[in-house]
PDB file of C-alpha atoms in Angstrom:
ATOM      1  CA  MET A 261      -0.020  -3.557 -18.023  1.00 63.00           C
ATOM      2  CA  SER A 262      -2.060  -0.364 -18.026  1.00 58.00           C
ATOM      3  CA  GLU A 263      -4.470  -1.934 -20.543  1.00 58.00           C
ATOM      4  CA  ASP A 264      -4.975  -5.015 -18.370  1.00 60.00           C
ATOM      5  CA  TYR A 265      -5.148  -3.272 -15.021  1.00 55.00           C
ATOM      6  CA  ASP A 266      -6.683   0.131 -15.720  1.00 51.00           C
ATOM      7  CA  GLN A 267      -8.264   0.164 -12.255  1.00 50.00           C
ATOM      8  CA  GLY A 268      -4.868  -0.128 -10.583  1.00 49.00           C
ATOM      9  CA  VAL A 269      -4.881  -0.555  -6.825  1.00 54.00           C
ATOM     10  CA  TYR A 270      -5.839   1.633  -3.923  1.00 59.00           C
ATOM     11  CA  PRO A 271      -5.751   1.087  -0.149  1.00 68.00           C
ATOM     12  CA  GLY A 272      -9.313   0.123   0.768  1.00 60.00           C
ATOM     13  CA  ARG A 273     -10.401  -1.019  -2.692  1.00 60.00           C
ATOM     14  CA  ASN A 274     -12.246  -4.337  -2.454  1.00 58.00           C
ATOM     15  CA  SER A 275     -11.700  -7.474  -4.546  1.00 56.00           C
ATOM     16  CA  GLU A 276     -14.344  -6.311  -7.037  1.00 56.00           C
ATOM     17  CA  GLY A 277     -12.317  -3.205  -7.800  1.00 57.00           C
ATOM     18  CA  LEU A 278     -14.647  -0.749  -6.079  1.00 58.00           C
ATOM     19  CA  ASN A 279     -13.123   2.255  -4.363  1.00 63.00           C
ATOM     20  CA  PRO A 280     -14.208   3.024  -0.798  1.00 72.00           C
ATOM     21  CA  GLU A 281     -16.707   5.764  -0.031  1.00 74.00           C
ATOM     22  CA  TRP A 282     -14.341   7.700   2.197  1.00 78.00           C
ATOM     23  CA  PRO A 283     -12.084  10.408   0.709  1.00 85.00           C
ATOM     24  CA  CYS A 284      -8.733   9.804  -0.953  1.00 88.00           C
ATOM     25  CA  ASP A 285      -6.947  12.257   1.322  1.00 94.00           C
ATOM     26  CA  PRO A 286      -3.700  11.796   3.279  1.00 96.00           C
ATOM     27  CA  PHE A 287      -5.422  11.012   6.593  1.00 97.00           C
ATOM     28  CA  HIS A 288      -7.763   8.309   5.262  1.00 96.00           C
ATOM     29  CA  VAL A 289      -5.127   6.733   3.008  1.00 95.00           C
ATOM     30  CA  LEU A 290      -2.589   6.674   5.844  1.00 97.00           C
ATOM     31  CA  ILE A 291      -4.942   4.866   8.219  1.00 97.00           C
ATOM     32  CA  ALA A 292      -6.190   2.462   5.526  1.00 95.00           C
ATOM     33  CA  THR A 293      -2.629   1.603   4.524  1.00 95.00           C
ATOM     34  CA  ILE A 294      -1.700   0.831   8.124  1.00 97.00           C
ATOM     35  CA  LEU A 295      -4.751  -1.437   8.282  1.00 96.00           C
ATOM     36  CA  SER A 296      -3.752  -3.114   5.000  1.00 94.00           C
ATOM     37  CA  GLN A 297      -0.555  -4.536   6.480  1.00 94.00           C
ATOM     38  CA  ARG A 298      -0.552  -8.360   6.557  1.00 93.00           C
ATOM     39  CA  THR A 299      -4.154  -8.741   5.447  1.00 93.00           C
ATOM     40  CA  ARG A 300      -6.314  -9.029   2.332  1.00 90.00           C
ATOM     41  CA  ASP A 301      -7.915  -6.129   0.464  1.00 87.00           C
ATOM     42  CA  ASP A 302     -11.448  -7.086   1.484  1.00 90.00           C
ATOM     43  CA  ASN A 303     -10.424  -7.155   5.146  1.00 94.00           C
ATOM     44  CA  THR A 304      -8.824  -3.737   4.812  1.00 93.00           C
ATOM     45  CA  ARG A 305     -12.045  -2.427   3.309  1.00 91.00           C
ATOM     46  CA  LYS A 306     -14.222  -3.869   6.103  1.00 94.00           C
ATOM     47  CA  ALA A 307     -11.994  -2.523   8.861  1.00 96.00           C
ATOM     48  CA  SER A 308     -11.627   0.902   7.257  1.00 94.00           C
ATOM     49  CA  ASP A 309     -15.362   1.241   6.675  1.00 94.00           C
ATOM     50  CA  ALA A 310     -16.138   0.299  10.280  1.00 96.00           C
ATOM     51  CA  LEU A 311     -13.570   2.741  11.644  1.00 97.00           C
ATOM     52  CA  PHE A 312     -14.428   5.713   9.447  1.00 96.00           C
ATOM     53  CA  HIS A 313     -18.164   5.338   9.977  1.00 96.00           C
ATOM     54  CA  ARG A 314     -17.526   5.780  13.709  1.00 98.00           C
ATOM     55  CA  TYR A 315     -14.485   8.080  13.784  1.00 98.00           C
ATOM     56  CA  ASP A 316     -13.598  10.205  10.785  1.00 95.00           C
ATOM     57  CA  SER A 317     -10.879  12.655  11.776  1.00 97.00           C
ATOM     58  CA  VAL A 318      -7.471  12.849  13.401  1.00 98.00           C
ATOM     59  CA  ASP A 319      -8.884  14.461  16.542  1.00 98.00           C
ATOM     60  CA  GLU A 320     -11.710  11.944  16.916  1.00 98.00           C
ATOM     61  CA  ILE A 321      -9.379   8.949  16.736  1.00 99.00           C
ATOM     62  CA  ALA A 322      -6.755  10.644  18.918  1.00 99.00           C
ATOM     63  CA  ASP A 323      -9.365  11.011  21.688  1.00 98.00           C
ATOM     64  CA  ALA A 324     -10.810   7.514  21.243  1.00 98.00           C
ATOM     65  CA  ASP A 325     -10.320   4.464  23.448  1.00 98.00           C
ATOM     66  CA  PRO A 326      -7.674   2.209  21.824  1.00 97.00           C
ATOM     67  CA  GLU A 327      -9.686  -0.866  22.821  1.00 98.00           C
ATOM     68  CA  GLU A 328     -12.734   0.400  20.935  1.00 98.00           C
ATOM     69  CA  ILE A 329     -10.591   1.175  17.894  1.00 99.00           C
ATOM     70  CA  ALA A 330      -9.152  -2.341  18.118  1.00 99.00           C
ATOM     71  CA  GLU A 331     -12.638  -3.841  17.940  1.00 98.00           C
ATOM     72  CA  LEU A 332     -13.591  -1.686  14.969  1.00 98.00           C
ATOM     73  CA  VAL A 333     -10.508  -2.705  12.978  1.00 98.00           C
ATOM     74  CA  ARG A 334     -10.603  -6.386  13.994  1.00 98.00           C
ATOM     75  CA  PRO A 335     -11.418  -7.569  10.413  1.00 98.00           C
ATOM     76  CA  ALA A 336      -7.931  -6.410   9.350  1.00 97.00           C
ATOM     77  CA  GLY A 337      -6.230  -8.708  11.865  1.00 98.00           C
ATOM     78  CA  PHE A 338      -3.814  -7.846  14.681  1.00 98.00           C
ATOM     79  CA  PRO A 339      -6.506  -5.606  16.222  1.00 98.00           C
ATOM     80  CA  LYS A 340      -4.677  -4.626  19.422  1.00 98.00           C
ATOM     81  CA  GLN A 341      -1.466  -3.780  17.600  1.00 98.00           C
ATOM     82  CA  LYS A 342      -3.159  -1.857  14.798  1.00 98.00           C
ATOM     83  CA  GLY A 343      -5.711  -0.203  17.088  1.00 98.00           C
ATOM     84  CA  LYS A 344      -3.025   1.157  19.397  1.00 98.00           C
ATOM     85  CA  ALA A 345      -0.830   2.218  16.485  1.00 98.00           C
ATOM     86  CA  ILE A 346      -3.684   4.118  14.834  1.00 98.00           C
ATOM     87  CA  VAL A 347      -4.575   5.982  18.034  1.00 99.00           C
ATOM     88  CA  ASP A 348      -0.909   6.771  18.737  1.00 99.00           C
ATOM     89  CA  CYS A 349      -0.461   7.846  15.121  1.00 99.00           C
ATOM     90  CA  CYS A 350      -3.377  10.284  15.303  1.00 99.00           C
ATOM     91  CA  ARG A 351      -2.169  11.659  18.626  1.00 99.00           C
ATOM     92  CA  MET A 352       1.226  12.295  17.072  1.00 99.00           C
ATOM     93  CA  LEU A 353      -0.372  13.938  14.027  1.00 99.00           C
ATOM     94  CA  ARG A 354      -2.367  16.189  16.353  1.00 99.00           C
ATOM     95  CA  ASP A 355       0.382  17.016  18.839  1.00 99.00           C
ATOM     96  CA  VAL A 356       3.437  17.171  16.578  1.00 98.00           C
ATOM     97  CA  TYR A 357       2.154  17.979  13.090  1.00 98.00           C
ATOM     98  CA  GLY A 358      -0.844  20.204  13.820  1.00 98.00           C
ATOM     99  CA  GLY A 359      -3.349  17.605  12.661  1.00 98.00           C
ATOM    100  CA  LYS A 360      -1.788  17.339   9.201  1.00 98.00           C
ATOM    101  CA  VAL A 361      -0.135  14.327   7.592  1.00 98.00           C
ATOM    102  CA  PRO A 362       3.459  15.306   6.729  1.00 98.00           C
ATOM    103  CA  GLU A 363       4.605  15.035   3.120  1.00 98.00           C
ATOM    104  CA  GLU A 364       8.240  14.086   3.673  1.00 98.00           C
ATOM    105  CA  THR A 365       9.106  10.401   3.859  1.00 98.00           C
ATOM    106  CA  GLU A 366      11.535  11.113   6.700  1.00 98.00           C
ATOM    107  CA  GLU A 367       8.669  12.525   8.800  1.00 99.00           C
ATOM    108  CA  LEU A 368       6.083   9.929   7.794  1.00 99.00           C
ATOM    109  CA  VAL A 369       8.262   7.026   8.933  1.00 98.00           C
ATOM    110  CA  LYS A 370       8.371   8.512  12.437  1.00 98.00           C
ATOM    111  CA  LEU A 371       4.685   7.597  12.820  1.00 99.00           C
ATOM    112  CA  PRO A 372       3.752   4.257  14.451  1.00 98.00           C
ATOM    113  CA  MET A 373       3.616   1.301  12.027  1.00 98.00           C
ATOM    114  CA  VAL A 374       4.665   3.512   9.116  1.00 98.00           C
ATOM    115  CA  GLY A 375       7.609   2.272   7.093  1.00 97.00           C
ATOM    116  CA  ARG A 376       8.835   3.309   3.679  1.00 97.00           C
ATOM    117  CA  LYS A 377       6.134   1.309   1.882  1.00 96.00           C
ATOM    118  CA  THR A 378       3.275   2.936   3.791  1.00 96.00           C
ATOM    119  CA  ALA A 379       4.874   6.359   3.428  1.00 98.00           C
ATOM    120  CA  ALA A 380       5.218   5.867  -0.329  1.00 97.00           C
ATOM    121  CA  CYS A 381       1.581   4.751  -0.625  1.00 95.00           C
ATOM    122  CA  VAL A 382       0.389   7.891   1.157  1.00 97.00           C
ATOM    123  CA  ARG A 383       2.581  10.146  -0.972  1.00 97.00           C
ATOM    124  CA  SER A 384       1.578   8.378  -4.196  1.00 95.00           C
ATOM    125  CA  TYR A 385      -2.166   7.817  -3.743  1.00 92.00           C
ATOM    126  CA  ALA A 386      -3.150  10.769  -1.556  1.00 93.00           C
ATOM    127  CA  MET A 387      -0.598  13.480  -2.322  1.00 96.00           C
ATOM    128  CA  CYS A 388       0.159  12.753  -5.998  1.00 94.00           C
ATOM    129  CA  ILE A 389       3.882  12.827  -5.238  1.00 97.00           C
ATOM    130  CA  PRO A 390       5.779  10.346  -7.450  1.00 98.00           C
ATOM    131  CA  SER A 391       6.868   7.505  -5.167  1.00 98.00           C
ATOM    132  CA  VAL A 392       7.917   3.868  -5.558  1.00 98.00           C
ATOM    133  CA  CYS A 393       5.761   1.871  -3.154  1.00 97.00           C
ATOM    134  CA  VAL A 394       7.337  -1.574  -2.771  1.00 97.00           C
ATOM    135  CA  ASP A 395       5.165  -4.316  -1.300  1.00 95.00           C
ATOM    136  CA  THR A 396       5.670  -8.075  -1.615  1.00 94.00           C
ATOM    137  CA  HIS A 397       4.293  -8.118  -5.180  1.00 95.00           C
ATOM    138  CA  VAL A 398       6.530  -5.302  -6.408  1.00 97.00           C
ATOM    139  CA  HIS A 399       9.625  -6.781  -4.757  1.00 98.00           C
ATOM    140  CA  ARG A 400       8.926 -10.302  -6.044  1.00 98.00           C
ATOM    141  CA  ILE A 401       7.963  -9.399  -9.609  1.00 98.00           C
ATOM    142  CA  SER A 402      10.765  -6.881 -10.080  1.00 98.00           C
ATOM    143  CA  ASN A 403      13.313  -9.569  -9.198  1.00 98.00           C
ATOM    144  CA  LEU A 404      11.479 -12.312 -11.102  1.00 97.00           C
ATOM    145  CA  MET A 405      11.500 -10.254 -14.279  1.00 98.00           C
ATOM    146  CA  GLY A 406      15.141  -9.330 -13.820  1.00 98.00           C
ATOM    147  CA  LEU A 407      14.493  -5.615 -13.528  1.00 98.00           C
ATOM    148  CA  VAL A 408      16.470  -5.578 -10.290  1.00 98.00           C
ATOM    149  CA  ASP A 409      18.639  -7.962  -8.302  1.00 98.00           C
ATOM    150  CA  THR A 410      17.880  -7.077  -4.700  1.00 99.00           C
ATOM    151  CA  ARG A 411      17.362  -8.730  -1.337  1.00 98.00           C
ATOM    152  CA  THR A 412      15.141  -6.251   0.488  1.00 98.00           C
ATOM    153  CA  PRO A 413      12.155  -4.051  -0.409  1.00 97.00           C
ATOM    154  CA  GLU A 414      14.196  -0.944   0.381  1.00 97.00           C
ATOM    155  CA  GLU A 415      16.919  -2.019  -2.037  1.00 98.00           C
ATOM    156  CA  THR A 416      14.209  -2.668  -4.628  1.00 99.00           C
ATOM    157  CA  GLU A 417      12.729   0.789  -4.090  1.00 98.00           C
ATOM    158  CA  PHE A 418      15.996   2.583  -4.781  1.00 98.00           C
ATOM    159  CA  ALA A 419      16.922   0.279  -7.678  1.00 99.00           C
ATOM    160  CA  LEU A 420      13.574   0.908  -9.387  1.00 99.00           C
ATOM    161  CA  MET A 421      13.948   4.644  -8.852  1.00 98.00           C
ATOM    162  CA  GLU A 422      17.231   4.524 -10.754  1.00 98.00           C
ATOM    163  CA  ILE A 423      15.812   2.770 -13.839  1.00 98.00           C
ATOM    164  CA  THR A 424      12.316   4.299 -14.004  1.00 98.00           C
ATOM    165  CA  PRO A 425      11.398   7.856 -15.043  1.00 98.00           C
ATOM    166  CA  ARG A 426      10.223   9.811 -12.006  1.00 98.00           C
ATOM    167  CA  GLU A 427       6.813  10.512 -13.525  1.00 97.00           C
ATOM    168  CA  ARG A 428       6.161   6.743 -13.674  1.00 97.00           C
ATOM    169  CA  TRP A 429       7.245   5.850 -10.135  1.00 98.00           C
ATOM    170  CA  SER A 430       3.700   5.679  -8.793  1.00 95.00           C
ATOM    171  CA  ASP A 431       2.578   3.457 -11.680  1.00 94.00           C
ATOM    172  CA  ILE A 432       4.851   0.648 -10.486  1.00 95.00           C
ATOM    173  CA  ASN A 433       2.730  -0.163  -7.449  1.00 93.00           C
ATOM    174  CA  ARG A 434      -0.569   0.428  -9.247  1.00 90.00           C
ATOM    175  CA  TYR A 435       0.170  -2.144 -11.927  1.00 93.00           C
ATOM    176  CA  PHE A 436       2.608  -4.598 -10.353  1.00 94.00           C
ATOM    177  CA  VAL A 437       0.283  -5.323  -7.438  1.00 91.00           C
ATOM    178  CA  ARG A 438      -2.617  -6.139  -9.760  1.00 90.00           C
ATOM    179  CA  HIS A 439      -0.267  -8.144 -11.983  1.00 94.00           C
ATOM    180  CA  GLY A 440       0.809 -10.149  -8.936  1.00 94.00           C
ATOM    181  CA  GLN A 441      -2.784 -10.716  -7.839  1.00 90.00           C
ATOM    182  CA  VAL A 442      -4.192 -11.696 -11.232  1.00 92.00           C
ATOM    183  CA  THR A 443      -1.454 -13.014 -13.524  1.00 96.00           C
ATOM    184  CA  CYS A 444       1.971 -13.415 -11.932  1.00 97.00           C
ATOM    185  CA  LEU A 445       0.830 -15.439  -8.925  1.00 96.00           C
ATOM    186  CA  PRO A 446       3.527 -16.364  -6.374  1.00 95.00           C
ATOM    187  CA  ASN A 447       3.149 -20.142  -6.683  1.00 92.00           C
ATOM    188  CA  HIS A 448       1.796 -20.442 -10.212  1.00 92.00           C
ATOM    189  CA  PRO A 449       2.493 -17.546 -12.587  1.00 95.00           C
ATOM    190  CA  HIS A 450       0.210 -17.583 -15.623  1.00 96.00           C
ATOM    191  CA  CYS A 451       2.889 -16.847 -18.206  1.00 96.00           C
ATOM    192  CA  GLU A 452       0.562 -17.979 -21.015  1.00 94.00           C
ATOM    193  CA  ARG A 453      -1.609 -14.891 -20.567  1.00 94.00           C
ATOM    194  CA  CYS A 454       1.089 -12.412 -19.576  1.00 96.00           C
ATOM    195  CA  ARG A 455       1.710  -9.493 -21.946  1.00 93.00           C
ATOM    196  CA  VAL A 456       5.199  -8.691 -20.704  1.00 95.00           C
ATOM    197  CA  THR A 457       6.940 -12.045 -21.147  1.00 96.00           C
ATOM    198  CA  GLN A 458       9.332 -10.495 -23.655  1.00 95.00           C
ATOM    199  CA  PHE A 459      10.776  -8.453 -20.793  1.00 95.00           C
ATOM    200  CA  CYS A 460      10.794 -11.256 -18.210  1.00 97.00           C
ATOM    201  CA  ARG A 461      13.910 -13.163 -17.177  1.00 97.00           C
ATOM    202  CA  PHE A 462      11.838 -15.865 -15.442  1.00 96.00           C
ATOM    203  CA  TYR A 463       9.886 -16.577 -18.622  1.00 96.00           C
ATOM    204  CA  SER A 464      13.030 -16.588 -20.739  1.00 95.00           C
ATOM    205  CA  ASP A 465      14.768 -19.012 -18.380  1.00 94.00           C
ATOM    206  CA  ASN A 466      11.822 -21.399 -18.023  1.00 90.00           C
ATOM    207  CA  ARG A 467      10.043 -21.512 -21.375  1.00 79.00           C
ATOM    208  CA  ARG A 468      10.191 -24.823 -23.209  1.00 59.00           C
TER     209      ARG A 468
END
């Protein structure tokens, strides 16, 4: 997969594979990953760009009007929910964590709209801490291939951690997401151009 998807994925990368102009630091990646929930990559990019061009720090967003933030992030969908969550998140970072994004998953998930997936993305992409970030693509493809037999993303996360070397944990999201976007589509997987069919239970069960 690394040969096919050398660009990997990144919160805020657009559909053409271009990284955003803002820094790949814990603060920016955290906010962009919150914005990425239930929307497309291009929408995440538009909303993140609009927000960071106007407000570019924890303190600035913490002091901002949630309604203005909601308008800035509208391209990502659910503007009121995400706008309020982002302001509340930055206020918590300022008041509880001294303006820093915590490293520990247990602390990250205390932030508004931050679950294990978002926490893992921040740790993986911004902190270079090996983490298994399980989104819909990772959960679906891992089960489709027969790597795991799980019902929830959290079960998938821990199952993949057991069978994957720690130094490769972060690669799972980077490559499985692109694989799910380009080749292993949810409704019509392109098995004819997939390079990992020899490892795939779905292909083995359905080939003719």
